[in-house]
Amino acid sequence: MVKTKTKNILILEDDRDMRDMYKIFFKDQEPKYSIDIEDKAKEALKRLKQKEYDLIILDIIMEPLPGDSFFVYVRDNKKTVNIPILVVSVLSHDALELLKRINHVRFLQKPITKEQLFEEIDKILD
Amino acid sequence: MKHRKTKIPHKYPKKNISQQHKEKQNLQNLELRQYRTMFDSMADTIHLVDTDLRIIMVNKAFKKWGKQLGLDTNVTGRKLLDVCPFLSRKVLDEYKTVFRTGKIVVTEERNKFGDSEIFTETRKIPVFEENKAVRIITIIQNITKRKKAEEALQKSEERFRQVVENAQEWIWEVDANGLYTYASPIGEKILGYKPEEIVKKKYFYDLFQSEGRERLKKEAFEVFAKKKSFREFINQNIHKNGEPVWLSTSGVPLLDEKGNLLGYRGADTNITERKKIEEMKDNLIRDISHGLKSPIAMTEMAFSIFQEGLQNGNIEQIQQAERIASSNLRKIRKDVNNMLEIFTLDMRRMIEKKKHKISLKPVINEIIKNMRYLIEEKGLKLIVDISQGGNKVLIGKRDIKTLIYDIMDNAIKFTEHGSISIKIRPKGKMVRIDVKDTGCGIEEEHKDKVFDKFYKRHAAIEGSGLGLSICKEIVQMYKGEIKINSKGTGKGTTVTVLLPKG
């Protein structure tokens, strides 16, 4: 059996508590997953230019570069257009109607458990 | 009757007069009797005087009137001024004028008798003999009812005019084509147009916002065609200055006797504020749900990692969970408190505020003690300069705490690096409190907005957006001032509060 390659995940989250939560969730997931966490869209965009990612996790409301414009950037850029995106938000899927039409986007509504998160990640990455 | 008969000849002695005079006298008496019969049947008081203003005759109504006023009713042959001592110089002059000119004088009087006010119209009519005015018939008509009715009408017209001109509603009339034929002055306040800029110059649909104008126009003329009255027709108009104005219009058709439509008359209420409040309410509901949803979700998640930590004996994770839970519970508590605060402030403003002389130092020290962990958590430096204060301010105890807590909390929230400082200084009759931070600052154009209810620079900012609006309400309640200053984005913010010295 071939050893699975480490999956790189970029997390964009402006809430400090949620960032801590991701750190706890992913703590024992190395080497299967490797995460980079950013709190500002600008920094996350820099990361995207430097590194290949397998998945982006973000909350949809992000300022000052709004989350949806980050979204637009990612989907408009050849290099990133095919990176799957997981939106983890308190907003319901219905509220995010517009984003649903975009390919490679899945949703989780907060609160989430560790199990729910990884079940979803596995679904996306398999 | 008998008494009267004997009395009249007494005033006109028969002795020593010629036959010619006698005949004349008879004629006069006949004339008088005719007068009397006629006069007695009249409701107006009538008296007849000679050139000496001696009363020759009065009618029944005069006697009745005199009785009511407590005057002597035995008046014939007496001087008018003796009977009615209240008559003014002016009245006597009027008699003279009538005798002199031979012209009727009509006057109106306002008489006060005790509590009652009586309006009269007096006609002084000369009676001629050989082209000379020798007697005057005075007819006094009680016009109190008419006068009162006129006054009431005038008052009600005035009231109506005032109502129309001062009403919050804009009153208008249009013809059957929708052209304004009347516009009350309030229209200028609501739409920016003076009545003369509207009447005969604008059709009602000219003021509609261009988007949707045709639809509204069509709807309006459908109502016109039915000649029906309408209520609360909501339409968006454009103020002369270009701002949108929401109006709620009600109107009734004006029809001629054949039932043809002449036009409509109605009133417009400016509901722009109401619309804004509705919008704010929608935002509030969205903000509450979003503002609370997130920390509630985080608290729930903290509990699940807490349980996992317990199962694995992972102390670090348990501590993390505890921190996240308590930080989010604090956010929930703050949001809920702020909501309650803002909704009860209006009510509390009605109740007379109990002001106390409150020392700022202990209050600030207590708040700092409670907030220290928030400041340290972010690695910020706290600079406290309150020793020069020693000042007391006139304010409610709970309000000063809310005020300083909210300002400090705001400063901490928007500062990632550097320091938060609080300083108090006396300033004339006021005490000045400065809370300065080295945080994200604020753009010039947003400075005024920060005190608006539910203002947030962007939706992602946690909290209800109520903090500073509550501060402003409190400061205004105690006749103080609050200002926000910033040199711009990233250059920190200073909130300055002035409160009356205690």
Short mmCIF file of N, CA and C in Angstrom, two decimals, chain B residues 307-454:
data_model
loop_
_atom_site.label_atom_id
_atom_site.label_comp_id
_atom_site.label_asym_id
_atom_site.label_seq_id
_atom_site.Cartn_x
_atom_site.Cartn_y
_atom_site.Cartn_z
N GLN B 307 -15.53 17.61 26.78
CA GLN B 307 -15.84 16.20 27.07
C GLN B 307 -14.76 15.28 26.53
N GLU B 308 -14.29 15.60 25.33
CA GLU B 308 -13.24 14.79 24.74
C GLU B 308 -11.99 14.86 25.60
N GLY B 309 -11.69 16.09 26.07
CA GLY B 309 -10.53 16.29 26.95
C GLY B 309 -10.66 15.47 28.22
N LEU B 310 -11.89 15.42 28.77
CA LEU B 310 -12.12 14.65 29.99
C LEU B 310 -11.85 13.17 29.75
N GLN B 311 -12.39 12.67 28.60
CA GLN B 311 -12.23 11.25 28.28
C GLN B 311 -10.76 10.88 28.11
N ASN B 312 -10.01 11.77 27.47
CA ASN B 312 -8.60 11.48 27.21
C ASN B 312 -7.67 11.95 28.32
N GLY B 313 -8.25 12.59 29.32
CA GLY B 313 -7.41 13.14 30.38
C GLY B 313 -6.48 14.22 29.88
N ASN B 314 -6.95 14.94 28.86
CA ASN B 314 -6.12 15.99 28.26
C ASN B 314 -6.42 17.33 28.95
N ILE B 315 -5.57 17.64 29.96
CA ILE B 315 -5.81 18.84 30.76
C ILE B 315 -5.75 20.12 29.91
N GLU B 316 -4.78 20.12 29.00
CA GLU B 316 -4.61 21.32 28.16
C GLU B 316 -5.87 21.62 27.35
N GLN B 317 -6.46 20.53 26.81
CA GLN B 317 -7.67 20.70 26.00
C GLN B 317 -8.84 21.18 26.86
N ILE B 318 -8.89 20.64 28.08
CA ILE B 318 -9.96 21.06 29.01
C ILE B 318 -9.83 22.55 29.30
N GLN B 319 -8.59 22.98 29.50
CA GLN B 319 -8.36 24.40 29.79
C GLN B 319 -8.75 25.29 28.60
N GLN B 320 -8.36 24.81 27.42
CA GLN B 320 -8.71 25.54 26.19
C GLN B 320 -10.24 25.67 26.07
N ALA B 321 -10.90 24.53 26.31
CA ALA B 321 -12.36 24.50 26.19
C ALA B 321 -12.98 25.47 27.17
N GLU B 322 -12.44 25.50 28.36
CA GLU B 322 -12.98 26.37 29.40
C GLU B 322 -12.80 27.83 28.98
N ARG B 323 -11.61 28.11 28.41
CA ARG B 323 -11.35 29.49 28.00
C ARG B 323 -12.32 29.92 26.89
N ILE B 324 -12.47 29.03 25.89
CA ILE B 324 -13.35 29.36 24.77
C ILE B 324 -14.79 29.54 25.25
N ALA B 325 -15.22 28.62 26.14
CA ALA B 325 -16.60 28.70 26.63
C ALA B 325 -16.81 30.01 27.39
N SER B 326 -15.86 30.35 28.27
CA SER B 326 -16.11 31.55 29.08
C SER B 326 -16.01 32.81 28.23
N SER B 327 -15.10 32.80 27.26
CA SER B 327 -14.99 33.99 26.40
C SER B 327 -16.27 34.19 25.58
N ASN B 328 -16.87 33.09 25.13
CA ASN B 328 -18.08 33.21 24.33
C ASN B 328 -19.32 33.49 25.18
N LEU B 329 -19.30 32.95 26.38
CA LEU B 329 -20.42 33.28 27.28
C LEU B 329 -20.40 34.77 27.60
N ARG B 330 -19.18 35.31 27.72
CA ARG B 330 -19.06 36.75 27.97
C ARG B 330 -19.64 37.56 26.81
N LYS B 331 -19.35 37.10 25.58
CA LYS B 331 -19.90 37.80 24.41
C LYS B 331 -21.43 37.75 24.41
N ILE B 332 -21.96 36.59 24.76
CA ILE B 332 -23.42 36.45 24.78
C ILE B 332 -24.00 37.38 25.83
N ARG B 333 -23.38 37.35 27.01
CA ARG B 333 -23.90 38.17 28.10
C ARG B 333 -23.87 39.66 27.72
N LYS B 334 -22.76 40.05 27.12
CA LYS B 334 -22.61 41.46 26.75
C LYS B 334 -23.67 41.89 25.72
N ASP B 335 -23.85 41.03 24.72
CA ASP B 335 -24.85 41.35 23.69
C ASP B 335 -26.26 41.46 24.29
N VAL B 336 -26.58 40.49 25.13
CA VAL B 336 -27.92 40.49 25.72
C VAL B 336 -28.08 41.70 26.63
N ASN B 337 -27.03 41.99 27.43
CA ASN B 337 -27.10 43.17 28.30
C ASN B 337 -27.28 44.44 27.51
N ASN B 338 -26.54 44.55 26.43
CA ASN B 338 -26.64 45.75 25.59
C ASN B 338 -28.02 45.91 25.00
N MET B 339 -28.58 44.79 24.54
CA MET B 339 -29.93 44.84 23.99
C MET B 339 -30.89 45.35 25.04
N LEU B 340 -30.81 44.76 26.23
CA LEU B 340 -31.71 45.17 27.30
C LEU B 340 -31.49 46.63 27.62
N GLU B 341 -30.22 47.01 27.67
CA GLU B 341 -29.87 48.39 28.00
C GLU B 341 -30.53 49.36 27.02
N ILE B 342 -30.38 49.06 25.75
CA ILE B 342 -30.89 50.00 24.74
C ILE B 342 -32.40 50.04 24.75
N PHE B 343 -33.03 48.91 25.04
CA PHE B 343 -34.49 48.92 25.04
C PHE B 343 -35.06 49.53 26.31
N THR B 344 -34.28 49.52 27.40
CA THR B 344 -34.81 50.11 28.63
C THR B 344 -34.39 51.56 28.80
N LEU B 345 -33.37 51.99 28.03
CA LEU B 345 -32.91 53.38 28.16
C LEU B 345 -34.03 54.37 27.89
N ASP B 346 -34.79 54.11 26.83
CA ASP B 346 -35.89 55.02 26.48
C ASP B 346 -36.85 55.15 27.65
N MET B 347 -37.11 53.99 28.27
CA MET B 347 -38.04 53.98 29.37
C MET B 347 -37.43 54.69 30.59
N ARG B 348 -36.16 54.39 30.80
CA ARG B 348 -35.51 54.96 31.98
C ARG B 348 -35.38 56.48 31.87
N ARG B 349 -35.29 56.96 30.60
CA ARG B 349 -35.14 58.39 30.42
C ARG B 349 -36.39 59.13 30.91
N MET B 350 -37.54 58.43 30.80
CA MET B 350 -38.79 59.03 31.23
C MET B 350 -38.83 59.21 32.75
N ILE B 351 -38.25 58.25 33.42
CA ILE B 351 -38.26 58.31 34.88
C ILE B 351 -37.17 59.30 35.28
N GLU B 352 -37.49 60.10 36.26
CA GLU B 352 -36.50 61.10 36.66
C GLU B 352 -35.24 60.41 37.18
N LYS B 353 -34.12 60.89 36.65
CA LYS B 353 -32.87 60.24 36.99
C LYS B 353 -32.44 60.65 38.39
N LYS B 354 -32.00 59.66 39.12
CA LYS B 354 -31.42 59.96 40.43
C LYS B 354 -29.95 60.19 40.21
N LYS B 355 -29.52 61.42 40.47
CA LYS B 355 -28.11 61.73 40.29
C LYS B 355 -27.41 61.64 41.64
N HIS B 356 -26.22 61.10 41.61
CA HIS B 356 -25.41 61.07 42.82
C HIS B 356 -24.09 61.71 42.53
N LYS B 357 -23.45 62.19 43.59
CA LYS B 357 -22.06 62.64 43.41
C LYS B 357 -21.20 61.40 43.50
N ILE B 358 -20.64 61.04 42.38
CA ILE B 358 -19.90 59.79 42.36
C ILE B 358 -18.42 60.04 42.09
N SER B 359 -17.58 59.48 42.96
CA SER B 359 -16.14 59.57 42.77
C SER B 359 -15.75 58.66 41.62
N LEU B 360 -15.01 59.21 40.67
CA LEU B 360 -14.67 58.41 39.50
C LEU B 360 -13.61 57.35 39.81
N LYS B 361 -12.68 57.72 40.69
CA LYS B 361 -11.53 56.82 40.95
C LYS B 361 -11.94 55.39 41.31
N PRO B 362 -12.74 55.23 42.38
CA PRO B 362 -13.11 53.84 42.72
C PRO B 362 -13.87 53.12 41.62
N VAL B 363 -14.72 53.87 40.90
CA VAL B 363 -15.50 53.25 39.82
C VAL B 363 -14.54 52.74 38.74
N ILE B 364 -13.60 53.60 38.34
CA ILE B 364 -12.66 53.21 37.29
C ILE B 364 -11.78 52.06 37.76
N ASN B 365 -11.33 52.14 38.99
CA ASN B 365 -10.49 51.05 39.51
C ASN B 365 -11.20 49.72 39.49
N GLU B 366 -12.48 49.76 39.84
CA GLU B 366 -13.25 48.51 39.87
C GLU B 366 -13.39 47.95 38.45
N ILE B 367 -13.69 48.84 37.50
CA ILE B 367 -13.85 48.39 36.11
C ILE B 367 -12.55 47.82 35.57
N ILE B 368 -11.44 48.53 35.87
CA ILE B 368 -10.13 48.06 35.41
C ILE B 368 -9.82 46.67 35.96
N LYS B 369 -10.17 46.50 37.24
CA LYS B 369 -9.92 45.19 37.88
C LYS B 369 -10.65 44.09 37.10
N ASN B 370 -11.91 44.39 36.74
CA ASN B 370 -12.71 43.38 36.03
C ASN B 370 -12.24 43.16 34.59
N MET B 371 -11.62 44.18 34.01
CA MET B 371 -11.27 44.07 32.59
C MET B 371 -9.80 43.71 32.38
N ARG B 372 -9.06 43.70 33.45
CA ARG B 372 -7.61 43.51 33.31
C ARG B 372 -7.26 42.27 32.49
N TYR B 373 -8.03 41.20 32.76
CA TYR B 373 -7.68 39.95 32.06
C TYR B 373 -7.86 40.07 30.55
N LEU B 374 -8.86 40.87 30.14
CA LEU B 374 -9.11 41.07 28.70
C LEU B 374 -7.93 41.80 28.06
N ILE B 375 -7.40 42.75 28.82
CA ILE B 375 -6.30 43.57 28.31
C ILE B 375 -5.01 42.74 28.25
N GLU B 376 -4.81 41.98 29.33
CA GLU B 376 -3.59 41.16 29.39
C GLU B 376 -3.63 40.05 28.34
N GLU B 377 -4.81 39.50 28.15
CA GLU B 377 -4.98 38.43 27.18
C GLU B 377 -4.50 38.85 25.79
N LYS B 378 -4.72 40.12 25.49
CA LYS B 378 -4.31 40.63 24.18
C LYS B 378 -2.89 41.18 24.20
N GLY B 379 -2.26 41.15 25.34
CA GLY B 379 -0.91 41.64 25.46
C GLY B 379 -0.81 43.16 25.36
N LEU B 380 -1.88 43.85 25.79
CA LEU B 380 -1.87 45.31 25.70
C LEU B 380 -1.39 45.91 27.01
N LYS B 381 -0.85 47.12 26.90
CA LYS B 381 -0.40 47.84 28.08
C LYS B 381 -1.55 48.73 28.55
N LEU B 382 -1.72 48.81 29.87
CA LEU B 382 -2.80 49.66 30.39
C LEU B 382 -2.19 50.85 31.12
N ILE B 383 -2.55 52.04 30.72
CA ILE B 383 -2.03 53.25 31.36
C ILE B 383 -3.20 53.95 32.07
N VAL B 384 -3.07 54.06 33.39
CA VAL B 384 -4.15 54.68 34.16
C VAL B 384 -3.64 55.98 34.76
N ASP B 385 -4.29 57.05 34.45
CA ASP B 385 -3.88 58.37 34.94
C ASP B 385 -5.10 59.06 35.53
N ILE B 386 -5.43 58.64 36.76
CA ILE B 386 -6.66 59.19 37.34
C ILE B 386 -6.41 59.86 38.68
N SER B 387 -5.11 59.94 39.06
CA SER B 387 -4.81 60.48 40.39
C SER B 387 -5.09 61.99 40.45
N GLN B 388 -4.93 62.67 39.31
CA GLN B 388 -5.17 64.12 39.31
C GLN B 388 -6.65 64.45 39.32
N GLY B 389 -7.44 63.40 39.12
CA GLY B 389 -8.88 63.63 39.07
C GLY B 389 -9.41 63.96 40.45
N GLY B 390 -9.57 62.93 41.26
CA GLY B 390 -10.20 63.11 42.57
C GLY B 390 -11.56 63.74 42.40
N ASN B 391 -12.07 63.59 41.18
CA ASN B 391 -13.28 64.32 40.84
C ASN B 391 -14.54 63.52 41.06
N LYS B 392 -15.53 64.25 41.45
CA LYS B 392 -16.85 63.61 41.53
C LYS B 392 -17.68 64.12 40.36
N VAL B 393 -18.52 63.24 39.86
CA VAL B 393 -19.42 63.64 38.78
C VAL B 393 -20.86 63.39 39.21
N LEU B 394 -21.76 64.13 38.59
CA LEU B 394 -23.18 63.97 38.90
C LEU B 394 -23.78 62.98 37.92
N ILE B 395 -24.06 61.80 38.37
CA ILE B 395 -24.54 60.76 37.45
C ILE B 395 -25.14 59.61 38.25
N GLY B 396 -25.90 58.76 37.57
CA GLY B 396 -26.42 57.57 38.22
C GLY B 396 -25.30 56.53 38.33
N LYS B 397 -25.31 55.77 39.41
CA LYS B 397 -24.18 54.86 39.66
C LYS B 397 -24.06 53.79 38.59
N ARG B 398 -25.21 53.23 38.22
CA ARG B 398 -25.17 52.16 37.24
C ARG B 398 -24.73 52.71 35.88
N ASP B 399 -25.19 53.94 35.58
CA ASP B 399 -24.90 54.52 34.28
C ASP B 399 -23.41 54.84 34.10
N ILE B 400 -22.76 55.32 35.14
CA ILE B 400 -21.33 55.64 35.00
C ILE B 400 -20.54 54.35 34.76
N LYS B 401 -20.97 53.28 35.41
CA LYS B 401 -20.27 52.00 35.21
C LYS B 401 -20.45 51.51 33.77
N THR B 402 -21.71 51.54 33.31
CA THR B 402 -21.99 51.10 31.94
C THR B 402 -21.18 51.93 30.96
N LEU B 403 -21.18 53.26 31.19
CA LEU B 403 -20.51 54.19 30.30
C LEU B 403 -19.01 53.86 30.16
N ILE B 404 -18.34 53.79 31.29
CA ILE B 404 -16.89 53.57 31.22
C ILE B 404 -16.57 52.15 30.75
N TYR B 405 -17.37 51.20 31.20
CA TYR B 405 -17.14 49.82 30.77
C TYR B 405 -17.25 49.70 29.24
N ASP B 406 -18.32 50.30 28.69
CA ASP B 406 -18.53 50.18 27.24
C ASP B 406 -17.43 50.86 26.43
N ILE B 407 -16.98 52.02 26.91
CA ILE B 407 -15.92 52.73 26.18
C ILE B 407 -14.62 51.92 26.23
N MET B 408 -14.29 51.42 27.41
CA MET B 408 -13.07 50.61 27.58
C MET B 408 -13.16 49.34 26.72
N ASP B 409 -14.32 48.70 26.78
CA ASP B 409 -14.51 47.45 26.06
C ASP B 409 -14.32 47.66 24.56
N ASN B 410 -14.84 48.78 24.09
CA ASN B 410 -14.70 49.13 22.68
C ASN B 410 -13.23 49.33 22.32
N ALA B 411 -12.52 50.04 23.18
CA ALA B 411 -11.09 50.31 22.94
C ALA B 411 -10.32 48.99 22.87
N ILE B 412 -10.61 48.10 23.79
CA ILE B 412 -9.90 46.80 23.81
C ILE B 412 -10.22 45.99 22.57
N LYS B 413 -11.51 46.03 22.20
CA LYS B 413 -11.96 45.22 21.07
C LYS B 413 -11.23 45.59 19.78
N PHE B 414 -10.97 46.89 19.61
CA PHE B 414 -10.39 47.33 18.34
C PHE B 414 -8.88 47.59 18.41
N THR B 415 -8.24 47.09 19.48
CA THR B 415 -6.80 47.29 19.60
C THR B 415 -6.09 45.94 19.68
N GLU B 416 -5.17 45.72 18.76
CA GLU B 416 -4.44 44.46 18.76
C GLU B 416 -3.05 44.61 19.36
N HIS B 417 -2.47 45.79 19.20
CA HIS B 417 -1.13 46.03 19.73
C HIS B 417 -1.10 47.38 20.41
N GLY B 418 -0.17 47.50 21.38
CA GLY B 418 0.04 48.81 21.99
C GLY B 418 -0.64 48.95 23.33
N SER B 419 -1.38 50.05 23.50
CA SER B 419 -1.87 50.34 24.84
C SER B 419 -3.28 50.93 24.84
N ILE B 420 -3.87 50.83 26.02
CA ILE B 420 -5.15 51.49 26.29
C ILE B 420 -4.86 52.44 27.45
N SER B 421 -5.25 53.68 27.33
CA SER B 421 -5.04 54.56 28.48
C SER B 421 -6.33 55.25 28.88
N ILE B 422 -6.46 55.47 30.18
CA ILE B 422 -7.62 56.21 30.68
C ILE B 422 -7.12 57.34 31.57
N LYS B 423 -7.68 58.52 31.31
CA LYS B 423 -7.19 59.72 31.99
C LYS B 423 -8.38 60.55 32.42
N ILE B 424 -8.32 61.10 33.66
CA ILE B 424 -9.37 62.08 34.01
C ILE B 424 -8.75 63.39 34.46
N ARG B 425 -9.41 64.47 34.05
CA ARG B 425 -8.94 65.82 34.37
C ARG B 425 -10.16 66.71 34.60
N PRO B 426 -10.04 67.65 35.55
CA PRO B 426 -11.14 68.62 35.67
C PRO B 426 -11.10 69.59 34.49
N LYS B 427 -12.26 70.04 34.05
CA LYS B 427 -12.29 71.02 32.95
C LYS B 427 -13.48 71.95 33.19
N GLY B 428 -13.17 73.08 33.83
CA GLY B 428 -14.22 74.04 34.17
C GLY B 428 -15.25 73.40 35.08
N LYS B 429 -16.50 73.49 34.64
CA LYS B 429 -17.57 72.91 35.46
C LYS B 429 -17.77 71.43 35.17
N MET B 430 -16.88 70.90 34.31
CA MET B 430 -17.03 69.51 33.90
C MET B 430 -15.82 68.69 34.32
N VAL B 431 -15.97 67.39 34.20
CA VAL B 431 -14.84 66.49 34.37
C VAL B 431 -14.63 65.81 33.03
N ARG B 432 -13.38 65.77 32.59
CA ARG B 432 -13.09 65.21 31.28
C ARG B 432 -12.47 63.82 31.45
N ILE B 433 -13.04 62.86 30.74
CA ILE B 433 -12.51 61.49 30.77
C ILE B 433 -12.04 61.15 29.36
N ASP B 434 -10.78 60.77 29.23
CA ASP B 434 -10.26 60.36 27.92
C ASP B 434 -9.89 58.89 27.95
N VAL B 435 -10.41 58.14 26.99
CA VAL B 435 -9.97 56.75 26.82
C VAL B 435 -9.31 56.67 25.45
N LYS B 436 -8.00 56.40 25.49
CA LYS B 436 -7.22 56.45 24.26
C LYS B 436 -6.67 55.06 23.96
N ASP B 437 -6.73 54.67 22.68
CA ASP B 437 -6.14 53.39 22.33
C ASP B 437 -5.22 53.55 21.12
N THR B 438 -4.45 52.50 20.87
CA THR B 438 -3.54 52.53 19.72
C THR B 438 -4.04 51.56 18.65
N GLY B 439 -5.36 51.42 18.61
CA GLY B 439 -5.96 50.40 17.76
C GLY B 439 -6.21 50.82 16.33
N CYS B 440 -7.24 50.22 15.74
CA CYS B 440 -7.43 50.34 14.30
C CYS B 440 -7.91 51.73 13.85
N GLY B 441 -8.31 52.57 14.80
CA GLY B 441 -8.72 53.92 14.43
C GLY B 441 -10.03 53.95 13.67
N ILE B 442 -10.37 55.14 13.20
CA ILE B 442 -11.64 55.24 12.49
C ILE B 442 -11.55 56.30 11.41
N GLU B 443 -12.17 56.02 10.28
CA GLU B 443 -12.13 56.96 9.17
C GLU B 443 -13.01 58.17 9.52
N GLU B 444 -12.58 59.31 9.03
CA GLU B 444 -13.29 60.57 9.28
C GLU B 444 -14.80 60.43 9.00
N GLU B 445 -15.12 59.81 7.85
CA GLU B 445 -16.53 59.77 7.44
C GLU B 445 -17.38 58.86 8.32
N HIS B 446 -16.74 58.05 9.14
CA HIS B 446 -17.51 57.16 9.99
C HIS B 446 -17.68 57.69 11.42
N LYS B 447 -16.99 58.81 11.70
CA LYS B 447 -16.98 59.32 13.07
C LYS B 447 -18.37 59.57 13.65
N ASP B 448 -19.24 60.16 12.82
CA ASP B 448 -20.57 60.47 13.33
C ASP B 448 -21.41 59.21 13.50
N LYS B 449 -21.10 58.24 12.65
CA LYS B 449 -21.96 57.05 12.64
C LYS B 449 -21.72 56.13 13.83
N VAL B 450 -20.53 56.24 14.45
CA VAL B 450 -20.22 55.27 15.52
C VAL B 450 -21.20 55.34 16.67
N PHE B 451 -21.90 56.48 16.81
CA PHE B 451 -22.85 56.59 17.91
C PHE B 451 -24.24 56.12 17.51
N ASP B 452 -24.41 55.75 16.24
CA ASP B 452 -25.71 55.24 15.81
C ASP B 452 -25.95 53.85 16.39
N LYS B 453 -27.22 53.61 16.67
CA LYS B 453 -27.58 52.27 17.14
C LYS B 453 -27.25 51.25 16.06
N PHE B 454 -26.71 50.14 16.45
CA PHE B 454 -26.44 49.00 15.56
C PHE B 454 -25.37 49.29 14.50
#
